[in-house]
């Protein structure tokens, strides 16, 4: 696109200031800026800004007026204390995996900045004896589950595939792909690990003007984990515009998709119990949740806002609602803690495009470096001067036709990695502690004893969720260590 046509387009959009420094730019800088502006859907950016500001005002006006209710009984179930249902759902889920109908979406665009690392968060080592990264743990769970599903279906090992779609961000994609290649895709077939990229949106001033980061570059930021849905429709590579995640799902005849965040070391990828439950409920979209630890825990909960399912932020719930108890069970009425762990049918993922314009982006007001339009100098503000626009992955919940919620035990399935080492909460130490505690429970449930202070790490290739450990019954483990086969456990007894 030429300078003249670009200028005309941006003048019409009220964003012509982005070309203000054109006369002073080098040839390379001009080419780079034009390419960025050509790719940017500036009309959509304007629409998103106006809708976001309008929705924020509507939400503020409606604050305290919305009717927020706990989940209805027929929409939610729990695996806690429900072994019979858990077995039934697992069998249904394993059958779907065995038929090749299940894919996995991983949201892995974040960097480990708060952990003191510039690498993608999935590369992080939480300090386990094996020093495996989060990516490796998750890959090995997929590898193990493929074998378990093949055995359950009476198929040959290696014949069942769970494709893994890894969503990166612009800054993390090269390093993520290099990490997988260096580690030989952790034993998975590279043809079944598909990388794709989360979108970005320009940073805006408070009155909706796009911010220049330099005289020749627009300031951009990731569009939130809800950018997942639009990213599924983007070409996987510039050389093949026809292939997208959605087209790949269709080509593989994938009917069900599990989606999760990279930072949970206990996540059960393509969990057959969750899948089976969702299939049984005929859900088009579903959420896995954990019980709130205490009434005032700072976590969003899955609930009903009016007649729609929604994630309600803890700040939107009154103290009276937070303390409210279910008269039947005595548990918290608003207890379905959101953990960004979801199920979709592929038709639902394809349908999101039809209502995407109705979704409002959330505004995060931030300190964003900008170019002073008079001097051309870069300014680093000391207080918020602009906004980043994000969509959340749960923003689609109100648009579902058949929604379901499954509650699982927190100590078995949720230990997020959010904070720097030594924080004492949701940090590498708590992740390590929770994973090793789970492995102790695996051994004890299989009939073994583990001496006080002994820490044993069991490779996901040995056991996905505690299965396959029958041979340890009656043994007592007195040494700490990491094992990559059941036989290696004998050395620790």
Short mmCIF file of C-alpha atoms in Angstrom, two decimals:
data_model
loop_
_atom_site.label_atom_id
_atom_site.label_comp_id
_atom_site.label_asym_id
_atom_site.label_seq_id
_atom_site.Cartn_x
_atom_site.Cartn_y
_atom_site.Cartn_z
CA UNK A 1 0.00 0.00 0.00
CA UNK A 2 1.30 3.49 -0.87
CA UNK A 3 1.89 6.34 1.55
CA UNK A 4 -0.92 8.37 -0.05
CA UNK A 5 -3.57 5.64 0.23
CA UNK A 6 -2.47 4.81 3.80
CA UNK A 7 -2.63 8.46 4.83
CA UNK A 8 -6.11 8.78 3.32
CA UNK A 9 -7.32 5.68 5.19
CA UNK A 10 -5.88 6.84 8.50
CA UNK A 11 -7.21 10.38 8.07
CA UNK A 12 -10.69 8.92 7.61
CA UNK A 13 -10.19 6.93 10.82
CA UNK A 14 -8.98 9.97 12.78
CA UNK A 15 -5.54 8.42 13.29
CA UNK A 16 -3.41 10.34 10.78
CA UNK A 17 -0.98 11.41 13.53
CA UNK A 18 0.73 8.02 13.09
CA UNK A 19 2.32 9.39 9.90
CA UNK A 20 3.34 12.74 11.38
CA UNK A 21 7.07 11.94 11.34
CA UNK A 22 7.06 10.54 7.79
CA UNK A 23 9.34 13.28 6.31
CA UNK A 24 12.06 12.50 8.89
CA UNK A 25 12.04 8.70 8.51
CA UNK A 26 14.63 6.68 6.63
CA UNK A 27 13.57 4.48 3.73
CA UNK A 28 13.72 1.35 5.92
CA UNK A 29 11.69 3.02 8.68
CA UNK A 30 9.06 4.11 6.15
CA UNK A 31 8.74 0.58 4.78
CA UNK A 32 8.40 -0.84 8.30
CA UNK A 33 5.76 1.69 9.37
CA UNK A 34 3.72 1.26 6.19
CA UNK A 35 3.80 -2.51 6.59
CA UNK A 36 2.55 -2.23 10.18
CA UNK A 37 -0.20 0.25 9.29
CA UNK A 38 -1.25 -1.81 6.28
CA UNK A 39 -1.68 -4.90 8.45
CA UNK A 40 -3.57 -3.03 11.15
CA UNK A 41 -7.37 -3.03 10.89
CA UNK A 42 -7.68 0.54 12.14
CA UNK A 43 -11.44 0.67 11.64
CA UNK A 44 -11.82 -2.38 13.90
CA UNK A 45 -9.52 -0.78 16.48
CA UNK A 46 -11.80 2.26 16.58
CA UNK A 47 -14.87 0.04 16.98
CA UNK A 48 -13.23 -1.92 19.78
CA UNK A 49 -12.28 1.30 21.59
CA UNK A 50 -15.79 2.77 21.46
CA UNK A 51 -17.45 -0.51 22.48
CA UNK A 52 -14.99 -1.06 25.33
CA UNK A 53 -15.46 2.43 26.74
CA UNK A 54 -19.24 2.14 26.39
CA UNK A 55 -19.32 -1.30 28.02
CA UNK A 56 -17.13 -0.13 30.90
CA UNK A 57 -19.55 2.73 31.56
CA UNK A 58 -22.55 0.39 31.36
CA UNK A 59 -20.87 -2.00 33.80
CA UNK A 60 -20.14 0.88 36.21
CA UNK A 61 -23.75 2.09 35.99
CA UNK A 62 -25.05 -1.44 36.55
CA UNK A 63 -22.65 -2.20 39.44
CA UNK A 64 -24.64 -3.60 42.31
CA UNK A 65 -27.79 -3.81 40.18
CA UNK A 66 -26.97 -7.00 38.28
CA UNK A 67 -28.71 -10.08 39.63
CA UNK A 68 -25.83 -12.45 40.39
CA UNK A 69 -26.81 -15.96 41.38
CA UNK A 70 -24.88 -19.18 42.12
CA UNK A 71 -24.78 -21.92 39.51
CA UNK A 72 -28.03 -23.85 39.12
CA UNK A 73 -27.89 -27.46 40.29
CA UNK A 74 -28.42 -28.93 36.83
CA UNK A 75 -25.42 -27.04 35.38
CA UNK A 76 -22.72 -28.21 37.80
CA UNK A 77 -21.31 -31.49 39.11
CA UNK A 78 -18.32 -32.51 41.19
CA UNK A 79 -15.82 -35.36 41.07
CA UNK A 80 -15.07 -34.81 44.77
CA UNK A 81 -16.53 -37.82 46.57
CA UNK A 82 -18.09 -39.17 43.37
CA UNK A 83 -15.89 -42.12 42.37
CA UNK A 84 -18.65 -43.91 40.43
CA UNK A 85 -19.39 -40.96 38.16
CA UNK A 86 -15.69 -40.28 37.78
CA UNK A 87 -15.10 -43.82 36.46
CA UNK A 88 -18.04 -43.53 34.05
CA UNK A 89 -16.93 -40.16 32.71
CA UNK A 90 -13.32 -41.33 32.34
CA UNK A 91 -14.45 -44.29 30.23
CA UNK A 92 -16.45 -41.98 27.91
CA UNK A 93 -13.52 -39.55 27.62
CA UNK A 94 -11.00 -42.31 26.87
CA UNK A 95 -13.27 -43.63 24.12
CA UNK A 96 -13.36 -40.17 22.48
CA UNK A 97 -9.56 -39.90 22.71
CA UNK A 98 -9.21 -43.43 21.36
CA UNK A 99 -11.34 -42.48 18.34
CA UNK A 100 -9.01 -39.51 17.63
CA UNK A 101 -11.72 -36.93 18.38
CA UNK A 102 -9.83 -34.85 20.98
CA UNK A 103 -7.40 -31.94 20.56
CA UNK A 104 -5.73 -29.64 23.06
CA UNK A 105 -5.25 -25.85 23.03
CA UNK A 106 -2.47 -24.51 25.22
CA UNK A 107 -2.37 -20.80 26.10
CA UNK A 108 1.38 -20.22 26.45
CA UNK A 109 1.97 -16.63 25.34
CA UNK A 110 3.25 -15.33 28.68
CA UNK A 111 6.84 -14.65 29.66
CA UNK A 112 8.24 -15.53 33.07
CA UNK A 113 9.00 -11.90 33.89
CA UNK A 114 7.56 -12.07 37.41
CA UNK A 115 9.61 -15.23 37.96
CA UNK A 116 12.83 -13.38 37.10
CA UNK A 117 13.05 -14.97 33.65
CA UNK A 118 12.66 -13.49 30.18
CA UNK A 119 11.99 -16.93 28.69
CA UNK A 120 8.47 -18.19 27.90
CA UNK A 121 6.83 -19.35 31.12
CA UNK A 122 6.49 -22.90 29.80
CA UNK A 123 10.30 -23.20 29.76
CA UNK A 124 10.46 -22.65 33.51
CA UNK A 125 11.93 -25.27 35.86
CA UNK A 126 10.04 -25.22 39.19
CA UNK A 127 12.89 -27.06 40.93
CA UNK A 128 11.80 -30.68 40.66
CA UNK A 129 14.43 -33.42 41.09
CA UNK A 130 14.20 -34.09 37.32
CA UNK A 131 14.45 -30.36 36.47
CA UNK A 132 11.80 -30.83 33.81
CA UNK A 133 10.15 -27.70 32.46
CA UNK A 134 6.40 -27.09 32.50
CA UNK A 135 6.34 -27.76 28.74
CA UNK A 136 8.03 -31.13 29.24
CA UNK A 137 5.64 -32.18 31.98
CA UNK A 138 2.64 -31.36 29.82
CA UNK A 139 4.08 -33.05 26.72
CA UNK A 140 4.79 -36.22 28.70
CA UNK A 141 1.24 -36.24 30.09
CA UNK A 142 -0.03 -36.17 26.52
CA UNK A 143 2.36 -38.99 25.59
CA UNK A 144 1.20 -41.14 28.49
CA UNK A 145 -2.51 -40.44 27.88
CA UNK A 146 -2.16 -41.46 24.21
CA UNK A 147 -0.89 -44.87 25.40
CA UNK A 148 -3.60 -45.23 28.07
CA UNK A 149 -6.34 -44.38 25.54
CA UNK A 150 -4.89 -46.78 22.95
CA UNK A 151 -4.85 -49.60 25.52
CA UNK A 152 -8.44 -48.83 26.57
CA UNK A 153 -9.53 -48.95 22.92
CA UNK A 154 -7.61 -52.16 22.21
CA UNK A 155 -5.36 -50.35 19.73
CA UNK A 156 -1.63 -50.52 19.04
CA UNK A 157 0.65 -48.14 21.04
CA UNK A 158 1.31 -45.06 18.93
CA UNK A 159 -1.95 -45.33 17.00
CA UNK A 160 -3.83 -42.74 19.12
CA UNK A 161 -2.95 -39.08 18.64
CA UNK A 162 -3.89 -36.01 20.69
CA UNK A 163 -2.82 -32.99 18.61
CA UNK A 164 -1.40 -30.15 20.70
CA UNK A 165 -2.01 -26.57 19.52
CA UNK A 166 0.40 -24.22 21.31
CA UNK A 167 -0.59 -20.54 21.32
CA UNK A 168 2.41 -18.26 21.70
CA UNK A 169 2.75 -14.48 21.53
CA UNK A 170 4.97 -12.51 19.15
CA UNK A 171 7.82 -12.19 21.70
CA UNK A 172 7.66 -15.83 22.85
CA UNK A 173 7.11 -17.72 19.59
CA UNK A 174 10.73 -18.04 18.32
CA UNK A 175 12.04 -19.13 21.73
CA UNK A 176 9.13 -21.53 22.31
CA UNK A 177 9.64 -23.25 18.95
CA UNK A 178 13.41 -23.42 19.49
CA UNK A 179 12.88 -24.93 22.96
CA UNK A 180 10.66 -27.69 21.55
CA UNK A 181 13.12 -28.43 18.76
CA UNK A 182 16.09 -28.53 21.13
CA UNK A 183 14.25 -31.05 23.32
CA UNK A 184 13.03 -33.11 20.33
CA UNK A 185 9.41 -32.21 21.12
CA UNK A 186 9.72 -34.19 24.38
CA UNK A 187 9.03 -37.44 22.56
CA UNK A 188 5.93 -36.26 20.69
CA UNK A 189 5.60 -36.34 16.91
CA UNK A 190 6.44 -32.79 15.68
CA UNK A 191 3.67 -33.12 13.10
CA UNK A 192 1.14 -33.17 15.93
CA UNK A 193 2.46 -30.08 17.73
CA UNK A 194 1.14 -26.98 15.99
CA UNK A 195 2.34 -23.50 16.97
CA UNK A 196 0.21 -20.44 16.39
CA UNK A 197 0.26 -16.87 17.56
CA UNK A 198 -1.95 -14.74 19.74
CA UNK A 199 -2.95 -11.41 18.21
CA UNK A 200 -2.01 -7.91 19.30
CA UNK A 201 -3.85 -4.62 19.48
CA UNK A 202 -2.41 -1.09 19.45
CA UNK A 203 -2.07 0.72 22.76
CA UNK A 204 -4.36 3.75 22.91
CA UNK A 205 -4.47 7.09 24.66
CA UNK A 206 -7.40 7.65 27.02
CA UNK A 207 -9.28 9.32 24.15
CA UNK A 208 -8.69 6.49 21.68
CA UNK A 209 -5.67 7.68 19.71
CA UNK A 210 -3.16 4.98 18.74
CA UNK A 211 0.16 5.46 20.56
CA UNK A 212 3.49 5.62 18.72
CA UNK A 213 6.25 3.72 20.50
CA UNK A 214 8.89 5.31 18.25
CA UNK A 215 8.52 7.71 15.36
CA UNK A 216 8.20 4.69 13.04
CA UNK A 217 6.50 2.04 15.16
CA UNK A 218 3.08 1.68 16.75
CA UNK A 219 2.96 0.53 20.38
CA UNK A 220 1.15 -2.81 20.59
CA UNK A 221 0.24 -5.31 23.33
CA UNK A 222 -1.18 -8.87 23.32
CA UNK A 223 -4.98 -8.95 23.04
CA UNK A 224 -5.48 -11.13 26.14
CA UNK A 225 -6.06 -14.86 26.46
CA UNK A 226 -9.47 -14.29 24.84
CA UNK A 227 -7.52 -13.51 21.68
CA UNK A 228 -7.39 -17.28 21.39
CA UNK A 229 -10.62 -17.37 19.38
CA UNK A 230 -9.54 -14.97 16.63
CA UNK A 231 -6.09 -16.60 16.55
CA UNK A 232 -7.71 -19.92 15.62
CA UNK A 233 -8.75 -18.36 12.30
CA UNK A 234 -5.39 -16.82 11.35
CA UNK A 235 -3.07 -18.55 8.86
CA UNK A 236 -0.51 -20.76 10.57
CA UNK A 237 2.18 -19.51 8.22
CA UNK A 238 2.56 -16.66 5.71
CA UNK A 239 3.30 -19.20 2.97
CA UNK A 240 0.00 -21.08 3.41
CA UNK A 241 -2.92 -18.73 4.00
CA UNK A 242 -5.48 -21.55 3.87
CA UNK A 243 -4.29 -23.55 6.89
CA UNK A 244 -5.51 -22.39 10.29
CA UNK A 245 -6.02 -24.12 13.63
CA UNK A 246 -9.72 -24.41 12.83
CA UNK A 247 -9.03 -25.95 9.42
CA UNK A 248 -6.52 -28.35 11.00
CA UNK A 249 -9.09 -29.42 13.62
CA UNK A 250 -11.56 -30.05 10.82
CA UNK A 251 -9.04 -32.00 8.72
CA UNK A 252 -8.27 -34.24 11.71
CA UNK A 253 -11.98 -34.71 12.53
CA UNK A 254 -11.48 -33.32 16.03
CA UNK A 255 -14.85 -32.94 17.78
CA UNK A 256 -13.78 -31.93 21.28
CA UNK A 257 -11.12 -29.52 22.48
CA UNK A 258 -9.54 -29.01 25.89
CA UNK A 259 -7.98 -25.61 26.62
CA UNK A 260 -5.77 -24.56 29.54
CA UNK A 261 -3.01 -22.18 30.71
CA UNK A 262 0.65 -23.18 30.77
CA UNK A 263 1.35 -22.13 34.36
CA UNK A 264 -0.53 -24.92 36.19
CA UNK A 265 1.87 -27.76 37.03
CA UNK A 266 -1.00 -30.07 38.06
CA UNK A 267 -3.09 -29.64 34.90
CA UNK A 268 -4.54 -32.83 33.46
CA UNK A 269 -4.24 -32.25 29.74
CA UNK A 270 -7.16 -33.69 27.74
CA UNK A 271 -8.50 -34.97 31.07
CA UNK A 272 -10.70 -37.94 30.10
CA UNK A 273 -12.91 -37.37 33.16
CA UNK A 274 -13.65 -33.76 32.18
CA UNK A 275 -14.10 -34.70 28.53
CA UNK A 276 -16.44 -37.56 29.39
CA UNK A 277 -18.48 -35.35 31.69
CA UNK A 278 -18.87 -32.66 29.01
CA UNK A 279 -19.81 -35.23 26.36
CA UNK A 280 -22.33 -36.79 28.76
CA UNK A 281 -23.86 -33.33 29.43
CA UNK A 282 -23.86 -32.52 25.68
CA UNK A 283 -22.12 -29.23 26.50
CA UNK A 284 -20.86 -26.96 23.74
CA UNK A 285 -18.63 -25.14 26.23
CA UNK A 286 -17.70 -25.98 29.82
CA UNK A 287 -15.45 -24.89 32.66
CA UNK A 288 -13.46 -26.93 35.15
CA UNK A 289 -13.41 -25.20 38.56
CA UNK A 290 -12.01 -25.70 42.07
CA UNK A 291 -13.80 -24.86 45.33
CA UNK A 292 -12.85 -21.47 46.73
CA UNK A 293 -10.41 -21.91 49.60
CA UNK A 294 -12.27 -19.37 51.78
CA UNK A 295 -15.10 -16.86 51.23
CA UNK A 296 -12.94 -13.81 50.52
CA UNK A 297 -10.34 -15.53 48.29
CA UNK A 298 -9.39 -13.17 45.45
CA UNK A 299 -10.58 -15.37 42.60
CA UNK A 300 -13.33 -15.00 40.02
CA UNK A 301 -16.18 -17.50 40.25
CA UNK A 302 -18.33 -19.08 37.56
CA UNK A 303 -21.90 -18.00 38.30
CA UNK A 304 -25.05 -16.63 36.66
CA UNK A 305 -25.37 -12.98 35.79
CA UNK A 306 -29.04 -12.53 34.99
CA UNK A 307 -29.89 -15.49 32.77
CA UNK A 308 -26.35 -15.94 31.40
CA UNK A 309 -23.33 -17.90 32.61
CA UNK A 310 -20.38 -15.67 33.40
CA UNK A 311 -17.20 -15.34 35.41
CA UNK A 312 -17.94 -12.87 38.18
CA UNK A 313 -14.89 -11.13 39.62
CA UNK A 314 -14.45 -11.28 43.39
CA UNK A 315 -14.77 -7.49 43.56
CA UNK A 316 -18.31 -7.78 42.13
CA UNK A 317 -19.57 -10.06 44.89
CA UNK A 318 -20.76 -8.53 48.16
CA UNK A 319 -19.36 -9.82 51.44
CA UNK A 320 -22.84 -11.20 52.18
CA UNK A 321 -22.82 -13.16 48.91
CA UNK A 322 -19.26 -14.36 49.52
CA UNK A 323 -20.27 -15.81 52.90
CA UNK A 324 -23.56 -17.27 51.64
CA UNK A 325 -23.96 -21.04 52.09
CA UNK A 326 -25.79 -23.61 50.01
CA UNK A 327 -28.68 -24.72 52.26
CA UNK A 328 -28.42 -28.34 51.05
CA UNK A 329 -24.67 -28.91 51.32
CA UNK A 330 -23.49 -26.21 53.70
CA UNK A 331 -20.75 -25.28 51.22
CA UNK A 332 -20.18 -21.78 49.86
CA UNK A 333 -22.90 -20.87 47.36
CA UNK A 334 -20.40 -18.92 45.22
CA UNK A 335 -17.52 -21.39 45.32
CA UNK A 336 -16.78 -22.29 41.66
CA UNK A 337 -13.29 -20.80 41.43
CA UNK A 338 -12.30 -20.10 37.81
CA UNK A 339 -8.98 -21.70 36.75
CA UNK A 340 -8.97 -21.02 32.96
CA UNK A 341 -9.53 -24.70 32.16
CA UNK A 342 -12.18 -25.18 29.47
CA UNK A 343 -13.90 -27.58 27.10
CA UNK A 344 -15.32 -26.73 23.67
CA UNK A 345 -16.89 -28.53 20.79
CA UNK A 346 -15.27 -27.57 17.49
CA UNK A 347 -18.61 -26.27 16.12
CA UNK A 348 -18.74 -23.84 19.05
CA UNK A 349 -15.20 -22.59 18.32
CA UNK A 350 -16.22 -22.04 14.70
CA UNK A 351 -19.34 -20.19 15.85
CA UNK A 352 -17.45 -17.60 17.96
CA UNK A 353 -16.78 -15.46 14.88
CA UNK A 354 -20.53 -14.88 14.47
CA UNK A 355 -20.86 -13.12 17.84
CA UNK A 356 -17.31 -11.81 18.31
CA UNK A 357 -18.31 -8.21 17.52
CA UNK A 358 -20.64 -8.35 20.54
CA UNK A 359 -17.76 -9.11 22.90
CA UNK A 360 -16.35 -6.06 24.64
CA UNK A 361 -12.63 -5.85 25.32
CA UNK A 362 -11.57 -5.01 28.86
CA UNK A 363 -9.57 -1.85 29.48
CA UNK A 364 -6.31 -1.98 31.43
CA UNK A 365 -4.92 1.48 32.13
CA UNK A 366 -1.11 1.37 32.06
CA UNK A 367 2.06 3.45 31.90
CA UNK A 368 2.94 3.20 28.21
CA UNK A 369 6.10 4.84 26.76
CA UNK A 370 5.18 7.17 23.91
CA UNK A 371 6.63 9.61 21.41
CA UNK A 372 6.05 13.26 22.15
CA UNK A 373 4.29 14.51 19.00
CA UNK A 374 6.02 17.89 19.15
CA UNK A 375 9.63 16.86 19.77
CA UNK A 376 9.72 13.26 18.55
CA UNK A 377 11.38 12.24 21.83
CA UNK A 378 10.35 9.05 23.67
CA UNK A 379 8.69 9.77 27.02
CA UNK A 380 8.41 7.25 29.87
CA UNK A 381 5.35 8.26 31.90
CA UNK A 382 5.24 8.03 35.72
CA UNK A 383 1.49 7.40 35.87
CA UNK A 384 -1.01 5.60 33.60
CA UNK A 385 -1.34 7.51 30.34
CA UNK A 386 -2.98 4.98 28.08
CA UNK A 387 -4.86 1.75 27.75
CA UNK A 388 -4.27 -1.80 26.65
CA UNK A 389 -7.32 -3.71 25.44
CA UNK A 390 -7.76 -7.35 26.34
CA UNK A 391 -10.39 -10.01 25.86
CA UNK A 392 -10.68 -12.81 28.38
CA UNK A 393 -11.08 -16.43 27.39
CA UNK A 394 -14.26 -16.71 29.47
CA UNK A 395 -15.98 -13.80 27.71
CA UNK A 396 -17.72 -16.33 25.45
CA UNK A 397 -19.57 -18.04 28.33
CA UNK A 398 -22.74 -15.87 28.07
CA UNK A 399 -23.09 -16.97 24.42
CA UNK A 400 -23.12 -20.71 25.05
CA UNK A 401 -26.28 -22.73 24.49
CA UNK A 402 -25.35 -25.75 26.61
CA UNK A 403 -22.91 -24.82 29.38
CA UNK A 404 -21.61 -27.09 32.14
CA UNK A 405 -19.27 -26.83 35.11
CA UNK A 406 -17.22 -29.60 36.72
CA UNK A 407 -15.70 -29.12 40.16
CA UNK A 408 -12.43 -30.93 40.90
CA UNK A 409 -10.11 -31.13 43.90
CA UNK A 410 -7.69 -28.22 44.05
CA UNK A 411 -4.82 -30.28 45.50
CA UNK A 412 -5.08 -32.71 42.58
CA UNK A 413 -5.50 -30.32 39.67
CA UNK A 414 -4.58 -26.71 40.39
CA UNK A 415 -1.32 -25.14 41.49
CA UNK A 416 -0.60 -22.02 39.42
CA UNK A 417 2.79 -20.41 38.96
CA UNK A 418 2.30 -16.64 39.21
CA UNK A 419 4.80 -15.15 41.62
CA UNK A 420 8.54 -14.81 42.14
CA UNK A 421 10.50 -17.45 44.08
CA UNK A 422 10.18 -17.01 47.84
CA UNK A 423 6.79 -15.30 47.70
CA UNK A 424 5.15 -18.19 49.54
CA UNK A 425 2.04 -18.23 47.38
CA UNK A 426 1.62 -19.50 43.80
CA UNK A 427 5.39 -19.53 43.34
CA UNK A 428 7.92 -22.19 42.19
CA UNK A 429 8.19 -23.59 45.72
CA UNK A 430 4.45 -24.12 46.11
CA UNK A 431 4.24 -25.66 42.62
CA UNK A 432 7.06 -28.07 43.46
CA UNK A 433 5.53 -28.89 46.85
CA UNK A 434 2.07 -29.56 45.41
CA UNK A 435 3.33 -31.80 42.59
CA UNK A 436 5.54 -33.92 44.85
CA UNK A 437 2.71 -34.19 47.42
CA UNK A 438 0.48 -35.52 44.66
CA UNK A 439 3.06 -38.15 43.71
CA UNK A 440 3.22 -39.24 47.35
CA UNK A 441 -0.58 -39.69 47.28
CA UNK A 442 -0.30 -41.72 44.05
CA UNK A 443 2.06 -44.17 45.77
CA UNK A 444 0.06 -44.35 48.99
CA UNK A 445 -3.21 -44.93 47.12
CA UNK A 446 -1.48 -47.80 45.25
CA UNK A 447 -0.72 -49.41 48.61
CA UNK A 448 2.84 -48.23 49.30
CA UNK A 449 4.26 -46.34 52.28
CA UNK A 450 6.51 -43.30 51.90
CA UNK A 451 8.78 -42.44 54.82
CA UNK A 452 8.56 -39.00 56.42
CA UNK A 453 10.57 -36.39 54.52
CA UNK A 454 11.02 -38.60 51.43
CA UNK A 455 10.19 -36.90 48.11
CA UNK A 456 9.62 -39.05 45.03
CA UNK A 457 8.94 -37.59 41.60
CA UNK A 458 7.12 -39.92 39.21
CA UNK A 459 7.51 -39.12 35.52
CA UNK A 460 4.22 -38.42 33.72
CA UNK A 461 5.36 -41.12 31.27
CA UNK A 462 4.92 -43.61 34.13
CA UNK A 463 1.52 -42.42 35.37
CA UNK A 464 -0.93 -39.80 34.12
CA UNK A 465 -3.17 -39.69 37.20
CA UNK A 466 -1.99 -42.43 39.56
CA UNK A 467 -2.68 -45.43 37.30
CA UNK A 468 -0.12 -48.11 36.50
CA UNK A 469 1.50 -48.27 39.96
CA UNK A 470 0.01 -51.58 41.15
CA UNK A 471 3.47 -53.14 41.60
CA UNK A 472 4.36 -50.84 44.52
CA UNK A 473 1.73 -52.33 46.82
CA UNK A 474 3.26 -53.32 50.17
CA UNK A 475 6.56 -51.50 49.56
CA UNK A 476 8.05 -48.81 51.79
CA UNK A 477 10.03 -46.03 50.16
CA UNK A 478 12.87 -44.61 52.23
CA UNK A 479 14.89 -42.67 49.62
CA UNK A 480 14.07 -39.55 47.63
CA UNK A 481 14.52 -39.41 43.89
CA UNK A 482 13.04 -39.09 40.42
CA UNK A 483 11.91 -42.11 38.41
CA UNK A 484 11.16 -42.51 34.72
CA UNK A 485 9.91 -46.12 34.94
CA UNK A 486 8.07 -48.23 37.52
CA UNK A 487 11.13 -50.48 37.85
CA UNK A 488 13.27 -47.56 39.00
CA UNK A 489 11.06 -47.21 42.10
CA UNK A 490 12.66 -50.39 43.52
CA UNK A 491 15.92 -48.49 44.04
CA UNK A 492 14.12 -46.07 46.37
CA UNK A 493 12.50 -48.77 48.54
#
